[in-house]
Coordinates of N, CA and C in Angstrom, one line a residue:
M29 N -48.2 107.9 -36.6 CA -48.4 109.3 -37.0 C -47.1 110.0 -37.3
N30 N -47.1 110.8 -38.3 CA -45.9 111.5 -38.8 C -46.0 113.0 -38.3
F31 N -45.1 113.4 -37.4 CA -45.1 114.7 -36.9 C -43.9 115.6 -37.5
S32 N -43.5 115.2 -38.6 CA -42.3 115.9 -39.2 C -42.7 117.3 -39.7
H33 N -44.0 117.6 -39.9 CA -44.4 118.9 -40.3 C -44.4 119.9 -39.1
I34 N -44.3 119.4 -37.9 CA -44.3 120.3 -36.7 C -42.8 120.7 -36.5
T35 N -42.5 121.9 -36.8 CA -41.1 122.3 -36.7 C -40.7 122.9 -35.4
W36 N -41.6 123.1 -34.5 CA -41.3 123.7 -33.2 C -41.1 122.7 -32.1
L37 N -41.0 121.4 -32.5 CA -40.6 120.4 -31.5 C -39.3 119.8 -32.0
D38 N -38.5 119.4 -31.0 CA -37.2 118.8 -31.3 C -37.4 117.3 -31.5
D39 N -36.4 116.5 -31.7 CA -36.5 115.1 -31.9 C -36.9 114.3 -30.7
K40 N -36.8 114.9 -29.5 CA -37.3 114.2 -28.3 C -38.7 114.6 -27.9
G41 N -39.3 115.5 -28.7 CA -40.7 115.9 -28.4 C -40.8 117.1 -27.5
H42 N -39.7 117.8 -27.2 CA -39.7 119.0 -26.4 C -39.9 120.2 -27.3
V43 N -40.5 121.3 -26.7 CA -40.7 122.5 -27.4 C -39.4 123.2 -27.5
K44 N -39.0 123.6 -28.8 CA -37.8 124.4 -29.0 C -38.0 125.8 -28.6
P45 N -36.9 126.5 -28.2 CA -37.1 127.9 -27.8 C -37.4 128.7 -29.1
P46 N -38.4 129.6 -29.0 CA -38.8 130.3 -30.2 C -37.7 131.3 -30.6
L47 N -37.6 131.6 -31.8 CA -36.6 132.5 -32.3 C -36.8 133.9 -31.7
M48 N -38.1 134.3 -31.5 CA -38.4 135.6 -31.0 C -37.9 135.7 -29.5
L49 N -37.8 134.6 -28.8 CA -37.2 134.6 -27.5 C -35.7 135.0 -27.6
Y50 N -35.0 134.5 -28.5 CA -33.6 134.9 -28.7 C -33.5 136.4 -29.1
L51 N -34.4 136.8 -30.0 CA -34.3 138.2 -30.4 C -34.7 139.1 -29.2
L52 N -35.6 138.7 -28.4 CA -36.0 139.5 -27.2 C -34.8 139.6 -26.2
L53 N -34.1 138.5 -26.0 CA -32.9 138.5 -25.2 C -31.8 139.4 -25.7
V54 N -31.6 139.4 -27.0 CA -30.7 140.3 -27.7 C -31.1 141.8 -27.4
F55 N -32.4 142.0 -27.6 CA -32.9 143.4 -27.4 C -32.6 143.8 -25.9
I56 N -32.9 143.0 -25.0 CA -32.7 143.4 -23.6 C -31.2 143.5 -23.3
A57 N -30.4 142.7 -23.8 CA -29.0 142.7 -23.6 C -28.2 143.5 -24.6
R58 N -28.9 144.5 -25.2 CA -28.2 145.2 -26.3 C -27.0 146.0 -25.8
G59 N -27.0 146.4 -24.5 CA -25.8 147.0 -23.9 C -24.6 146.1 -24.0
W60 N -24.8 144.8 -23.7 CA -23.7 143.9 -23.7 C -23.3 143.7 -25.2
C61 N -24.3 143.7 -26.1 CA -23.9 143.5 -27.5 C -23.0 144.7 -28.0
V62 N -23.4 145.9 -27.6 CA -22.6 147.1 -27.9 C -21.2 147.0 -27.3
F63 N -21.1 146.5 -26.0 CA -19.9 146.3 -25.4 C -19.0 145.3 -26.1
V64 N -19.5 144.2 -26.5 CA -18.7 143.2 -27.2 C -18.3 143.8 -28.6
A65 N -19.2 144.5 -29.3 CA -18.8 145.1 -30.6 C -17.8 146.1 -30.4
S66 N -17.8 146.8 -29.3 CA -16.7 147.9 -29.1 C -15.4 147.2 -28.8
L67 N -15.3 146.0 -28.3 CA -14.1 145.3 -28.1 C -13.4 145.0 -29.4
T68 N -14.1 144.9 -30.5 CA -13.5 144.6 -31.8 C -12.9 145.8 -32.4
Q69 N -13.2 147.0 -32.0 CA -12.6 148.3 -32.5 C -11.2 148.5 -31.9
A70 N -10.2 148.4 -32.7 CA -8.8 148.5 -32.2 C -8.5 149.9 -31.9
S71 N -8.9 150.8 -32.7 CA -8.5 152.2 -32.6 C -9.2 153.0 -31.5
D72 N -10.5 153.0 -31.5 CA -11.2 153.8 -30.5 C -12.4 153.0 -30.0
R73 N -12.3 152.3 -28.9 CA -13.3 151.5 -28.3 C -14.5 152.3 -27.8
A74 N -14.2 153.4 -27.2 CA -15.2 154.2 -26.6 C -16.1 154.9 -27.6
A75 N -15.7 155.1 -28.8 CA -16.5 155.8 -29.8 C -17.8 155.1 -30.1
L76 N -17.7 153.8 -30.3 CA -18.9 153.0 -30.6 C -19.9 153.0 -29.4
V77 N -19.4 152.9 -28.2 CA -20.3 153.0 -27.1 C -20.9 154.3 -27.0
E78 N -20.2 155.4 -27.2 CA -20.7 156.8 -27.1 C -21.7 157.0 -28.3
L79 N -21.6 156.3 -29.3 CA -22.6 156.4 -30.4 C -24.0 156.0 -30.0
F80 N -24.0 154.9 -29.2 CA -25.3 154.3 -28.8 C -25.7 154.9 -27.4
Y81 N -24.8 155.1 -26.6 CA -25.0 155.6 -25.2 C -24.2 156.8 -24.9
P82 N -24.7 158.0 -25.2 CA -23.9 159.2 -25.0 C -23.5 159.5 -23.5
Q83 N -24.4 159.1 -22.7 CA -24.2 159.2 -21.2 C -23.6 157.9 -20.7
K84 N -22.5 158.0 -19.9 CA -21.9 156.8 -19.4 C -22.8 156.1 -18.4
A85 N -23.6 156.8 -17.7 CA -24.5 156.2 -16.7 C -25.6 155.4 -17.4
D86 N -26.0 155.8 -18.6 CA -27.0 155.0 -19.4 C -26.4 153.7 -19.8
F87 N -25.1 153.7 -20.2 CA -24.5 152.5 -20.7 C -24.3 151.5 -19.5
L88 N -23.9 152.0 -18.4 CA -23.7 151.1 -17.2 C -25.0 150.6 -16.7
M89 N -26.1 151.3 -16.8 CA -27.4 150.8 -16.4 C -27.9 149.8 -17.4
A90 N -27.6 150.0 -18.7 CA -27.9 149.0 -19.7 C -27.2 147.7 -19.5
L91 N -25.9 147.8 -19.1 CA -25.2 146.6 -18.8 C -25.8 145.8 -17.6
A92 N -26.2 146.6 -16.6 CA -26.8 146.0 -15.4 C -28.1 145.3 -15.7
A93 N -29.0 146.0 -16.5 CA -30.3 145.4 -16.9 C -30.1 144.2 -17.9
G94 N -29.1 144.3 -18.7 CA -28.8 143.2 -19.6 C -28.3 142.0 -19.0
F95 N -27.7 142.1 -17.8 CA -27.2 140.9 -17.1 C -28.3 139.9 -16.8
G96 N -29.5 140.4 -16.5 CA -30.6 139.5 -16.3 C -31.0 138.7 -17.6
A97 N -30.8 139.3 -18.7 CA -31.0 138.6 -20.0 C -30.0 137.5 -20.2
L98 N -28.8 137.8 -19.8 CA -27.7 136.8 -19.9 C -28.0 135.6 -19.0
I99 N -28.6 135.9 -17.8 CA -29.0 134.8 -16.9 C -30.2 133.9 -17.6
V100 N -31.1 134.6 -18.2 CA -32.2 133.9 -18.8 C -31.6 133.1 -20.0
Y101 N -30.7 133.6 -20.8 CA -30.1 132.9 -21.9 C -29.4 131.7 -21.3
G102 N -28.7 131.8 -20.2 CA -28.0 130.6 -19.6 C -29.0 129.5 -19.2
A103 N -30.2 130.0 -18.7 CA -31.2 129.0 -18.3 C -31.8 128.3 -19.6
V104 N -31.9 129.1 -20.7 CA -32.4 128.5 -21.9 C -31.4 127.4 -22.4
I105 N -30.2 127.7 -22.4 CA -29.1 126.8 -22.8 C -29.2 125.5 -21.8
A106 N -29.4 125.8 -20.5 CA -29.5 124.6 -19.6 C -30.7 123.8 -19.9
E107 N -31.8 124.4 -20.3 CA -33.0 123.7 -20.6 C -32.8 122.8 -21.8
R108 N -32.1 123.3 -22.8 CA -31.9 122.5 -24.0 C -31.1 121.3 -23.7
K109 N -30.2 121.4 -22.7 CA -29.4 120.2 -22.4 C -30.1 119.4 -21.2
R110 N -31.2 119.9 -20.7 CA -31.9 119.3 -19.6 C -31.1 119.1 -18.3
S111 N -30.1 119.9 -18.1 CA -29.3 119.9 -16.9 C -28.7 121.3 -16.7
P112 N -28.3 121.7 -15.6 CA -28.4 121.0 -14.3 C -29.8 121.1 -13.7
N113 N -30.1 120.2 -12.8 CA -31.4 120.1 -12.2 C -31.9 121.3 -11.4
W114 N -30.9 122.1 -10.8 CA -31.3 123.2 -10.0 C -32.0 124.3 -10.8
V115 N -31.9 124.3 -12.1 CA -32.5 125.3 -12.9 C -34.0 125.0 -13.2
R116 N -34.3 123.7 -13.1 CA -35.7 123.3 -13.4 C -36.8 124.1 -12.6
P117 N -36.6 124.2 -11.2 CA -37.7 124.9 -10.5 C -37.8 126.4 -10.9
L118 N -36.7 127.0 -11.4 CA -36.8 128.4 -11.7 C -37.3 128.7 -13.1
F119 N -37.3 127.6 -13.9 CA -37.7 127.8 -15.4 C -39.1 128.3 -15.6
P120 N -40.1 127.8 -14.9 CA -41.5 128.4 -15.1 C -41.6 129.8 -14.8
Y121 N -40.7 130.4 -14.0 CA -40.8 131.8 -13.6 C -40.0 132.7 -14.6
M122 N -39.4 132.2 -15.6 CA -38.6 133.0 -16.5 C -39.4 134.0 -17.2
K123 N -40.7 133.7 -17.5 CA -41.5 134.7 -18.2 C -41.7 136.0 -17.3
W124 N -41.8 135.8 -16.0 CA -42.0 136.9 -15.1 C -40.7 137.6 -15.0
L125 N -39.5 136.9 -15.0 CA -38.2 137.6 -15.0 C -38.1 138.5 -16.3
L126 N -38.6 138.0 -17.4 CA -38.5 138.8 -18.7 C -39.4 140.0 -18.6
V127 N -40.6 139.8 -17.9 CA -41.4 141.0 -17.7 C -40.7 142.0 -16.9
L128 N -40.1 141.6 -15.8 CA -39.4 142.5 -14.9 C -38.2 143.2 -15.7
L129 N -37.5 142.4 -16.5 CA -36.5 143.0 -17.3 C -37.0 144.1 -18.3
L130 N -38.2 143.8 -18.9 CA -38.8 144.8 -19.8 C -39.2 146.1 -19.0
I131 N -39.7 145.9 -17.8 CA -40.1 147.1 -17.0 C -38.8 147.9 -16.6
I132 N -37.7 147.2 -16.3 CA -36.5 147.9 -16.0 C -36.0 148.6 -17.3
D133 N -36.1 147.9 -18.4 CA -35.7 148.6 -19.7 C -36.6 149.8 -20.0
G134 N -37.8 149.7 -19.7 CA -38.7 150.9 -19.8 C -38.3 152.0 -19.0
G135 N -37.9 151.7 -17.7 CA -37.3 152.8 -16.8 C -36.1 153.4 -17.4
L136 N -35.2 152.5 -17.9 CA -34.0 153.1 -18.5 C -34.2 153.9 -19.8
L137 N -35.3 153.5 -20.5 CA -35.7 154.3 -21.7 C -36.2 155.7 -21.2
L138 N -36.9 155.7 -20.1 CA -37.4 157.0 -19.6 C -36.2 157.8 -19.1
Q139 N -35.2 157.2 -18.5 CA -34.0 157.9 -18.1 C -33.3 158.5 -19.3
R140 N -33.2 157.8 -20.4 CA -32.5 158.3 -21.6 C -33.3 159.5 -22.2
V141 N -34.6 159.4 -22.1 CA -35.5 160.5 -22.6 C -35.2 161.8 -21.7
L142 N -35.1 161.6 -20.4 CA -34.8 162.7 -19.5 C -33.4 163.3 -19.7
H143 N -32.4 162.4 -20.0 CA -31.1 162.9 -20.3 C -31.0 163.6 -21.6
S144 N -31.9 163.3 -22.5 CA -31.9 164.0 -23.8 C -32.8 165.3 -23.8
Y145 N -33.3 165.6 -22.6 CA -34.1 166.8 -22.4 C -35.4 166.7 -23.4
Y146 N -36.0 165.5 -23.4 CA -37.2 165.3 -24.2 C -37.1 165.6 -25.7
M147 N -35.9 165.5 -26.2 CA -35.7 165.7 -27.6 C -35.8 164.3 -28.3
Y148 N -36.6 164.2 -29.3 CA -36.8 163.0 -30.0 C -35.5 162.5 -30.8
S149 N -35.2 161.3 -30.7 CA -34.2 160.7 -31.5 C -34.7 159.3 -32.0
W150 N -34.1 158.9 -33.1 CA -34.6 157.7 -33.7 C -34.2 156.5 -32.9
S151 N -33.1 156.5 -32.2 CA -32.8 155.4 -31.3 C -33.8 155.2 -30.2
I152 N -34.2 156.4 -29.6 CA -35.2 156.3 -28.5 C -36.5 155.8 -29.0
G153 N -36.9 156.3 -30.2 CA -38.2 155.9 -30.8 C -38.2 154.4 -31.2
L154 N -37.1 153.9 -31.7 CA -37.0 152.5 -32.1 C -37.0 151.6 -30.8
D155 N -36.2 152.1 -29.8 CA -36.2 151.3 -28.5 C -37.6 151.2 -27.9
A156 N -38.4 152.3 -28.0 CA -39.8 152.3 -27.4 C -40.7 151.4 -28.2
L157 N -40.5 151.4 -29.6 CA -41.3 150.5 -30.4 C -41.0 149.1 -30.1
L158 N -39.7 148.7 -30.0 CA -39.3 147.4 -29.8 C -39.7 146.9 -28.4
L159 N -39.7 147.8 -27.4 CA -40.1 147.5 -26.1 C -41.6 147.2 -26.1
F160 N -42.4 148.0 -26.8 CA -43.8 147.7 -27.0 C -44.1 146.4 -27.6
W161 N -43.4 146.1 -28.7 CA -43.6 144.8 -29.4 C -43.2 143.6 -28.5
S162 N -42.1 143.8 -27.8 CA -41.6 142.7 -26.9 C -42.6 142.5 -25.8
S163 N -43.2 143.5 -25.3 CA -44.2 143.4 -24.2 C -45.5 142.6 -24.8
L164 N -45.9 143.0 -26.0 CA -47.0 142.3 -26.6 C -46.6 140.8 -26.8
Y165 N -45.4 140.5 -27.3 CA -45.0 139.2 -27.5 C -45.1 138.3 -26.2
L166 N -44.6 138.9 -25.1 CA -44.6 138.2 -23.9 C -46.0 137.9 -23.4
Y167 N -46.9 138.9 -23.7 CA -48.3 138.7 -23.3 C -49.1 137.8 -24.1
K168 N -48.9 137.7 -25.4 CA -49.7 137.0 -26.3 C -49.2 135.6 -26.8
S169 N -47.9 135.4 -26.7 CA -47.3 134.2 -27.3 C -47.7 132.9 -26.6
K170 N -48.4 132.1 -27.4 CA -48.8 130.8 -26.8 C -47.6 129.8 -26.9
R171 N -46.8 129.9 -27.9 CA -45.6 129.0 -28.0 C -44.6 129.3 -26.9
L172 N -44.4 130.6 -26.5 CA -43.5 130.9 -25.4 C -44.1 130.3 -24.1
K173 N -45.4 130.4 -23.9 CA -46.0 129.8 -22.7 C -45.8 128.3 -22.7
L174 N -46.0 127.6 -23.8 CA -45.7 126.2 -23.9 C -44.2 125.9 -23.6
Y175 N -43.4 126.7 -24.2 CA -41.9 126.5 -24.0 C -41.6 126.6 -22.5
F176 N -42.1 127.6 -21.8 CA -41.7 127.8 -20.4 C -42.3 126.7 -19.5
S177 N -43.4 126.0 -19.9 CA -44.0 125.0 -19.1 C -43.6 123.6 -19.6
D178 N -42.6 123.5 -20.5 CA -42.3 122.2 -21.0 C -41.4 121.4 -20.1
W179 N -40.6 122.0 -19.3 CA -39.6 121.2 -18.5 C -40.3 120.7 -17.2
K180 N -40.8 119.5 -17.2 CA -41.6 119.0 -16.2 C -40.8 118.2 -15.2
E181 N -41.2 118.1 -13.9 CA -40.5 117.4 -12.9 C -40.6 115.9 -13.1
N182 N -41.8 115.4 -13.5 CA -41.9 113.9 -13.6 C -41.0 113.4 -14.7
E183 N -40.7 114.2 -15.7 CA -39.8 113.8 -16.8 C -38.4 113.6 -16.2
L184 N -38.0 114.4 -15.3 CA -36.7 114.3 -14.7 C -36.6 113.1 -13.8
K185 N -37.7 112.8 -13.1 CA -37.7 111.6 -12.2 C -37.6 110.3 -13.0
A186 N -38.3 110.3 -14.2 CA -38.2 109.1 -15.1 C -36.8 108.9 -15.6
K187 N -36.1 110.0 -15.8 CA -34.7 109.9 -16.3 C -33.8 109.3 -15.3
E188 N -34.0 109.5 -14.0 CA -33.0 109.1 -13.0 C -33.2 107.6 -12.7

């Protein structure tokens, strides 16, 4: 049988991480993305951060919430290499960690709304829309469910 038309499997038959998972992790860790982008500004590093996060507390909370996304990203990289073995038992629970991170992100969005005194801004509206889409993706994606259940224990025992 020729399985070359199935693009979501790698050459070893494992499910590849969906592109939407990477986009979801970037969305959750957007505070870290802003932080890294601000490091490239030689003249005024704080100006870029203040553009996205006018309140310093909002930025620090976004960094704290985004740290969980960095942990999930590290687990995804570990899964692609199929090592270290201590990540394997945690991997099926990554979907619930993402749900928790989206709930925290929703709380941070609510805090930003309170800090802006309920004034509408495009960044808050876009964040709310992306939060809604991300939640739907976690709830509905069959490929993501297959990906999180792909790292099996018996496969690792056969390897040893």
